[in-house]
Amino acid sequence: MSKSDFPGWHGTTIIGVRKGNEVVVAGDGQVSLGQTVIKGSARKVRRLSPGGYDVVCGFAGSTADAFTLLERLESKLEATPGQLQRASVELAKDWRTDKYLQKLEAMLIVTDGAELYVITGAGDVLEPEYGIAAIGSGGNYALAAARGLSETDLSAEEIARKAMAIAADICVYTNGNLTVERIGK
């Protein structure tokens, strides 16, 4: 099968929501190949504890690539304990300049409960507006839903869960099998 014939891996919606002192990262479990669901229970949200500081990460894209990036982020966090922004910037710089890392196809949402970032292979470390970040196939649907729900009395976790449910209803590459990790409160 030539590269142009390959239907492509799809699937994953990851959302990070900050409200008050609570930050939640939620991700669905779907991995699709073309129009076929390959797995519905993948775990794409992880908790890291380098140097005793909790960090929650969610990833979209190639799993092997994302695990490579998570290992790099963890080593950056061990070198700069409690400094998520610095570790994220260092990871993004390496990702952009290292010939091996440049080929990695994934995106990350990371938080330590105080800061929330999207990290990309283009060298971006983005702090989202309104305390909401979303990536992946259904990311825009989840982002729009969460932004609409953010003015309500719902908690960060409730907003994330409802936004993911809305994304799962709209995006064929997103399901309702959630992994949710919370920091704060």
PDB file of C-alpha atoms in Angstrom:
ATOM      1  CA  MET A   1       0.000   0.000   0.000  1.00  0.00           C
ATOM      2  CA  SER A   2       1.541   3.313  -1.027  1.00  0.00           C
ATOM      3  CA  LYS A   3       1.602   6.231   1.381  1.00  0.00           C
ATOM      4  CA  SER A   4      -1.018   8.067  -0.708  1.00  0.00           C
ATOM      5  CA  ASP A   5      -3.343   5.017  -0.461  1.00  0.00           C
ATOM      6  CA  PHE A   6      -3.049   4.768   3.312  1.00  0.00           C
ATOM      7  CA  PRO A   7      -6.363   5.953   4.780  1.00  0.00           C
ATOM      8  CA  GLY A   8      -4.665   7.405   7.861  1.00  0.00           C
ATOM      9  CA  TRP A   9      -5.093   6.994  11.573  1.00  0.00           C
ATOM     10  CA  HIS A  10      -7.704   9.224  13.120  1.00  0.00           C
ATOM     11  CA  GLY A  11      -9.308   9.528  16.433  1.00  0.00           C
ATOM     12  CA  THR A  12      -8.736  11.269  19.661  1.00  0.00           C
ATOM     13  CA  THR A  13     -10.174  14.267  21.269  1.00  0.00           C
ATOM     14  CA  ILE A  14      -8.350  15.727  24.244  1.00  0.00           C
ATOM     15  CA  ILE A  15      -9.587  18.704  26.238  1.00  0.00           C
ATOM     16  CA  GLY A  16      -8.084  20.667  29.096  1.00  0.00           C
ATOM     17  CA  VAL A  17     -10.379  22.878  31.188  1.00  0.00           C
ATOM     18  CA  ARG A  18      -9.353  25.236  33.977  1.00  0.00           C
ATOM     19  CA  LYS A  19     -12.034  26.692  36.229  1.00  0.00           C
ATOM     20  CA  GLY A  20     -11.250  28.159  39.614  1.00  0.00           C
ATOM     21  CA  ASN A  21      -8.569  26.082  41.317  1.00  0.00           C
ATOM     22  CA  GLU A  22      -9.355  22.954  39.308  1.00  0.00           C
ATOM     23  CA  VAL A  23      -7.810  21.820  36.027  1.00  0.00           C
ATOM     24  CA  VAL A  24      -9.080  18.729  34.227  1.00  0.00           C
ATOM     25  CA  VAL A  25      -7.690  16.933  31.203  1.00  0.00           C
ATOM     26  CA  ALA A  26     -10.059  14.468  29.532  1.00  0.00           C
ATOM     27  CA  GLY A  27      -9.562  12.277  26.487  1.00  0.00           C
ATOM     28  CA  ASP A  28     -11.630   9.769  24.611  1.00  0.00           C
ATOM     29  CA  GLY A  29     -10.506   6.251  23.800  1.00  0.00           C
ATOM     30  CA  GLN A  30     -11.071   5.945  20.064  1.00  0.00           C
ATOM     31  CA  VAL A  31      -8.456   5.063  17.477  1.00  0.00           C
ATOM     32  CA  SER A  32      -9.703   4.720  13.896  1.00  0.00           C
ATOM     33  CA  LEU A  33      -8.105   3.584  10.666  1.00  0.00           C
ATOM     34  CA  GLY A  34     -10.028   5.141   7.815  1.00  0.00           C
ATOM     35  CA  GLN A  35     -13.668   4.397   8.554  1.00  0.00           C
ATOM     36  CA  THR A  36     -12.961   1.541  10.968  1.00  0.00           C
ATOM     37  CA  VAL A  37     -12.654   1.791  14.740  1.00  0.00           C
ATOM     38  CA  ILE A  38      -9.493  -0.125  15.652  1.00  0.00           C
ATOM     39  CA  LYS A  39      -9.731   0.421  19.406  1.00  0.00           C
ATOM     40  CA  GLY A  40     -12.289   2.176  21.544  1.00  0.00           C
ATOM     41  CA  SER A  41     -10.538   2.144  24.906  1.00  0.00           C
ATOM     42  CA  ALA A  42      -7.105   3.688  24.358  1.00  0.00           C
ATOM     43  CA  ARG A  43      -5.764   5.702  27.306  1.00  0.00           C
ATOM     44  CA  LYS A  44      -4.456   9.042  26.022  1.00  0.00           C
ATOM     45  CA  VAL A  45      -4.388  11.002  29.268  1.00  0.00           C
ATOM     46  CA  ARG A  46      -1.585  10.291  31.745  1.00  0.00           C
ATOM     47  CA  ARG A  47      -0.351  11.589  35.082  1.00  0.00           C
ATOM     48  CA  LEU A  48       3.394  12.113  35.464  1.00  0.00           C
ATOM     49  CA  SER A  49       5.121  12.838  38.775  1.00  0.00           C
ATOM     50  CA  PRO A  50       8.707  13.861  37.988  1.00  0.00           C
ATOM     51  CA  GLY A  51      10.504  15.200  41.030  1.00  0.00           C
ATOM     52  CA  GLY A  52       7.360  14.790  43.123  1.00  0.00           C
ATOM     53  CA  TYR A  53       5.358  17.376  41.143  1.00  0.00           C
ATOM     54  CA  ASP A  54       2.169  16.143  39.476  1.00  0.00           C
ATOM     55  CA  VAL A  55       1.681  16.948  35.804  1.00  0.00           C
ATOM     56  CA  VAL A  56      -1.218  15.718  33.679  1.00  0.00           C
ATOM     57  CA  CYS A  57      -0.677  15.205  29.943  1.00  0.00           C
ATOM     58  CA  GLY A  58      -3.059  14.368  27.139  1.00  0.00           C
ATOM     59  CA  PHE A  59      -1.917  13.529  23.637  1.00  0.00           C
ATOM     60  CA  ALA A  60      -3.305  13.316  20.129  1.00  0.00           C
ATOM     61  CA  GLY A  61      -1.529  11.800  17.172  1.00  0.00           C
ATOM     62  CA  SER A  62       0.770   8.837  16.867  1.00  0.00           C
ATOM     63  CA  THR A  63       0.944   6.928  20.148  1.00  0.00           C
ATOM     64  CA  ALA A  64       4.603   5.957  19.818  1.00  0.00           C
ATOM     65  CA  ASP A  65       5.491   9.544  18.945  1.00  0.00           C
ATOM     66  CA  ALA A  66       3.470  10.859  21.883  1.00  0.00           C
ATOM     67  CA  PHE A  67       5.156   8.432  24.307  1.00  0.00           C
ATOM     68  CA  THR A  68       8.542   9.602  23.046  1.00  0.00           C
ATOM     69  CA  LEU A  69       7.508  13.205  23.707  1.00  0.00           C
ATOM     70  CA  LEU A  70       6.108  12.351  27.144  1.00  0.00           C
ATOM     71  CA  GLU A  71       9.431  10.704  28.080  1.00  0.00           C
ATOM     72  CA  ARG A  72      11.292  13.815  26.904  1.00  0.00           C
ATOM     73  CA  LEU A  73       8.934  16.076  28.819  1.00  0.00           C
ATOM     74  CA  GLU A  74       9.383  13.985  31.944  1.00  0.00           C
ATOM     75  CA  SER A  75      13.176  14.270  31.693  1.00  0.00           C
ATOM     76  CA  LYS A  76      12.860  18.057  31.192  1.00  0.00           C
ATOM     77  CA  LEU A  77      10.629  18.248  34.271  1.00  0.00           C
ATOM     78  CA  GLU A  78      13.127  16.229  36.298  1.00  0.00           C
ATOM     79  CA  ALA A  79      15.829  18.716  35.284  1.00  0.00           C
ATOM     80  CA  THR A  80      13.608  21.699  36.205  1.00  0.00           C
ATOM     81  CA  PRO A  81      11.297  20.461  39.012  1.00  0.00           C
ATOM     82  CA  GLY A  82       8.087  22.427  39.382  1.00  0.00           C
ATOM     83  CA  GLN A  83       8.766  24.558  36.274  1.00  0.00           C
ATOM     84  CA  LEU A  84       6.264  23.334  33.686  1.00  0.00           C
ATOM     85  CA  GLN A  85       6.619  26.376  31.442  1.00  0.00           C
ATOM     86  CA  ARG A  86      10.390  26.068  31.238  1.00  0.00           C
ATOM     87  CA  ALA A  87      10.239  22.305  30.637  1.00  0.00           C
ATOM     88  CA  SER A  88       7.574  22.802  27.942  1.00  0.00           C
ATOM     89  CA  VAL A  89       9.610  25.472  26.147  1.00  0.00           C
ATOM     90  CA  GLU A  90      12.719  23.259  26.272  1.00  0.00           C
ATOM     91  CA  LEU A  91      10.737  20.325  24.851  1.00  0.00           C
ATOM     92  CA  ALA A  92       9.292  22.500  22.069  1.00  0.00           C
ATOM     93  CA  LYS A  93      12.771  23.807  21.176  1.00  0.00           C
ATOM     94  CA  ASP A  94      14.159  20.265  20.995  1.00  0.00           C
ATOM     95  CA  TRP A  95      11.131  19.077  19.032  1.00  0.00           C
ATOM     96  CA  ARG A  96      11.586  21.859  16.485  1.00  0.00           C
ATOM     97  CA  THR A  97      15.353  21.563  16.052  1.00  0.00           C
ATOM     98  CA  ASP A  98      16.218  17.861  16.552  1.00  0.00           C
ATOM     99  CA  LYS A  99      16.168  15.931  13.250  1.00  0.00           C
ATOM    100  CA  TYR A 100      14.692  12.817  14.904  1.00  0.00           C
ATOM    101  CA  LEU A 101      12.055  14.656  16.915  1.00  0.00           C
ATOM    102  CA  GLN A 102      10.986  16.782  13.926  1.00  0.00           C
ATOM    103  CA  LYS A 103       9.417  13.685  12.378  1.00  0.00           C
ATOM    104  CA  LEU A 104       7.162  13.027  15.386  1.00  0.00           C
ATOM    105  CA  GLU A 105       3.460  13.532  14.731  1.00  0.00           C
ATOM    106  CA  ALA A 106       1.601  14.338  17.918  1.00  0.00           C
ATOM    107  CA  MET A 107       0.348  17.235  20.034  1.00  0.00           C
ATOM    108  CA  LEU A 108       0.248  17.538  23.806  1.00  0.00           C
ATOM    109  CA  ILE A 109      -1.902  19.285  26.383  1.00  0.00           C
ATOM    110  CA  VAL A 110      -0.042  19.595  29.694  1.00  0.00           C
ATOM    111  CA  THR A 111      -0.932  21.066  33.089  1.00  0.00           C
ATOM    112  CA  ASP A 112       0.428  21.197  36.593  1.00  0.00           C
ATOM    113  CA  GLY A 113      -2.785  22.647  37.994  1.00  0.00           C
ATOM    114  CA  ALA A 114      -1.511  26.217  37.748  1.00  0.00           C
ATOM    115  CA  GLU A 115      -0.484  26.372  34.096  1.00  0.00           C
ATOM    116  CA  LEU A 116      -2.152  24.843  31.031  1.00  0.00           C
ATOM    117  CA  TYR A 117      -0.322  24.540  27.690  1.00  0.00           C
ATOM    118  CA  VAL A 118      -0.635  23.061  24.218  1.00  0.00           C
ATOM    119  CA  ILE A 119       2.741  21.937  22.863  1.00  0.00           C
ATOM    120  CA  THR A 120       3.221  21.358  19.123  1.00  0.00           C
ATOM    121  CA  GLY A 121       5.998  20.192  16.833  1.00  0.00           C
ATOM    122  CA  ALA A 122       6.117  23.631  15.235  1.00  0.00           C
ATOM    123  CA  GLY A 123       7.805  24.905  18.391  1.00  0.00           C
ATOM    124  CA  ASP A 124       4.630  26.298  19.924  1.00  0.00           C
ATOM    125  CA  VAL A 125       3.913  26.409  23.646  1.00  0.00           C
ATOM    126  CA  LEU A 126       0.462  27.935  23.707  1.00  0.00           C
ATOM    127  CA  GLU A 127      -1.395  29.067  26.799  1.00  0.00           C
ATOM    128  CA  PRO A 128      -5.024  28.908  25.707  1.00  0.00           C
ATOM    129  CA  GLU A 129      -7.486  31.741  26.073  1.00  0.00           C
ATOM    130  CA  TYR A 130     -10.364  31.296  28.511  1.00  0.00           C
ATOM    131  CA  GLY A 131      -8.558  28.401  30.253  1.00  0.00           C
ATOM    132  CA  ILE A 132      -9.700  25.833  27.688  1.00  0.00           C
ATOM    133  CA  ALA A 133      -7.539  23.881  25.227  1.00  0.00           C
ATOM    134  CA  ALA A 134      -8.533  21.065  22.883  1.00  0.00           C
ATOM    135  CA  ILE A 135      -6.645  18.991  20.325  1.00  0.00           C
ATOM    136  CA  GLY A 136      -7.310  16.047  18.051  1.00  0.00           C
ATOM    137  CA  SER A 137      -9.956  15.089  15.533  1.00  0.00           C
ATOM    138  CA  GLY A 138     -12.875  16.365  17.584  1.00  0.00           C
ATOM    139  CA  GLY A 139     -10.920  19.102  19.334  1.00  0.00           C
ATOM    140  CA  ASN A 140     -12.731  22.015  17.733  1.00  0.00           C
ATOM    141  CA  TYR A 141     -16.130  20.556  18.647  1.00  0.00           C
ATOM    142  CA  ALA A 142     -15.075  19.992  22.263  1.00  0.00           C
ATOM    143  CA  LEU A 143     -13.504  23.456  22.442  1.00  0.00           C
ATOM    144  CA  ALA A 144     -16.655  25.176  21.187  1.00  0.00           C
ATOM    145  CA  ALA A 145     -18.849  23.196  23.581  1.00  0.00           C
ATOM    146  CA  ALA A 146     -16.585  23.908  26.564  1.00  0.00           C
ATOM    147  CA  ARG A 147     -16.420  27.604  25.754  1.00  0.00           C
ATOM    148  CA  GLY A 148     -20.220  27.693  25.707  1.00  0.00           C
ATOM    149  CA  LEU A 149     -20.420  25.832  29.021  1.00  0.00           C
ATOM    150  CA  SER A 150     -17.688  27.828  30.768  1.00  0.00           C
ATOM    151  CA  GLU A 151     -20.066  30.621  31.852  1.00  0.00           C
ATOM    152  CA  THR A 152     -22.273  28.177  33.776  1.00  0.00           C
ATOM    153  CA  ASP A 153     -21.941  26.982  37.370  1.00  0.00           C
ATOM    154  CA  LEU A 154     -20.527  23.631  36.205  1.00  0.00           C
ATOM    155  CA  SER A 155     -17.156  22.486  37.550  1.00  0.00           C
ATOM    156  CA  ALA A 156     -14.156  22.030  35.259  1.00  0.00           C
ATOM    157  CA  GLU A 157     -14.733  18.267  35.233  1.00  0.00           C
ATOM    158  CA  GLU A 158     -18.424  18.625  34.411  1.00  0.00           C
ATOM    159  CA  ILE A 159     -17.590  21.031  31.569  1.00  0.00           C
ATOM    160  CA  ALA A 160     -14.947  18.656  30.189  1.00  0.00           C
ATOM    161  CA  ARG A 161     -17.281  15.642  30.346  1.00  0.00           C
ATOM    162  CA  LYS A 162     -20.198  17.486  28.697  1.00  0.00           C
ATOM    163  CA  ALA A 163     -17.940  18.975  26.011  1.00  0.00           C
ATOM    164  CA  MET A 164     -16.509  15.535  25.238  1.00  0.00           C
ATOM    165  CA  ALA A 165     -20.039  14.080  25.022  1.00  0.00           C
ATOM    166  CA  ILE A 166     -20.989  16.780  22.529  1.00  0.00           C
ATOM    167  CA  ALA A 167     -17.831  16.157  20.494  1.00  0.00           C
ATOM    168  CA  ALA A 168     -18.556  12.395  20.510  1.00  0.00           C
ATOM    169  CA  ASP A 169     -22.062  13.073  19.163  1.00  0.00           C
ATOM    170  CA  ILE A 170     -20.661  15.136  16.273  1.00  0.00           C
ATOM    171  CA  CYS A 171     -17.233  13.699  15.405  1.00  0.00           C
ATOM    172  CA  VAL A 172     -17.081  10.134  14.068  1.00  0.00           C
ATOM    173  CA  TYR A 173     -13.472   9.903  15.300  1.00  0.00           C
ATOM    174  CA  THR A 174     -14.438  10.554  18.946  1.00  0.00           C
ATOM    175  CA  ASN A 175     -16.183   8.219  21.399  1.00  0.00           C
ATOM    176  CA  GLY A 176     -17.556   8.521  24.917  1.00  0.00           C
ATOM    177  CA  ASN A 177     -15.020   6.219  26.601  1.00  0.00           C
ATOM    178  CA  LEU A 178     -13.254   8.867  28.710  1.00  0.00           C
ATOM    179  CA  THR A 179     -10.120   9.027  30.770  1.00  0.00           C
ATOM    180  CA  VAL A 180     -10.253  12.025  33.109  1.00  0.00           C
ATOM    181  CA  GLU A 181      -7.444  13.335  35.306  1.00  0.00           C
ATOM    182  CA  ARG A 182      -7.904  16.274  37.671  1.00  0.00           C
ATOM    183  CA  ILE A 183      -5.438  18.525  39.495  1.00  0.00           C
ATOM    184  CA  GLY A 184      -6.533  21.005  42.129  1.00  0.00           C
ATOM    185  CA  LYS A 185      -9.368  21.383  44.642  1.00  0.00           C
TER     186      LYS A 185
END
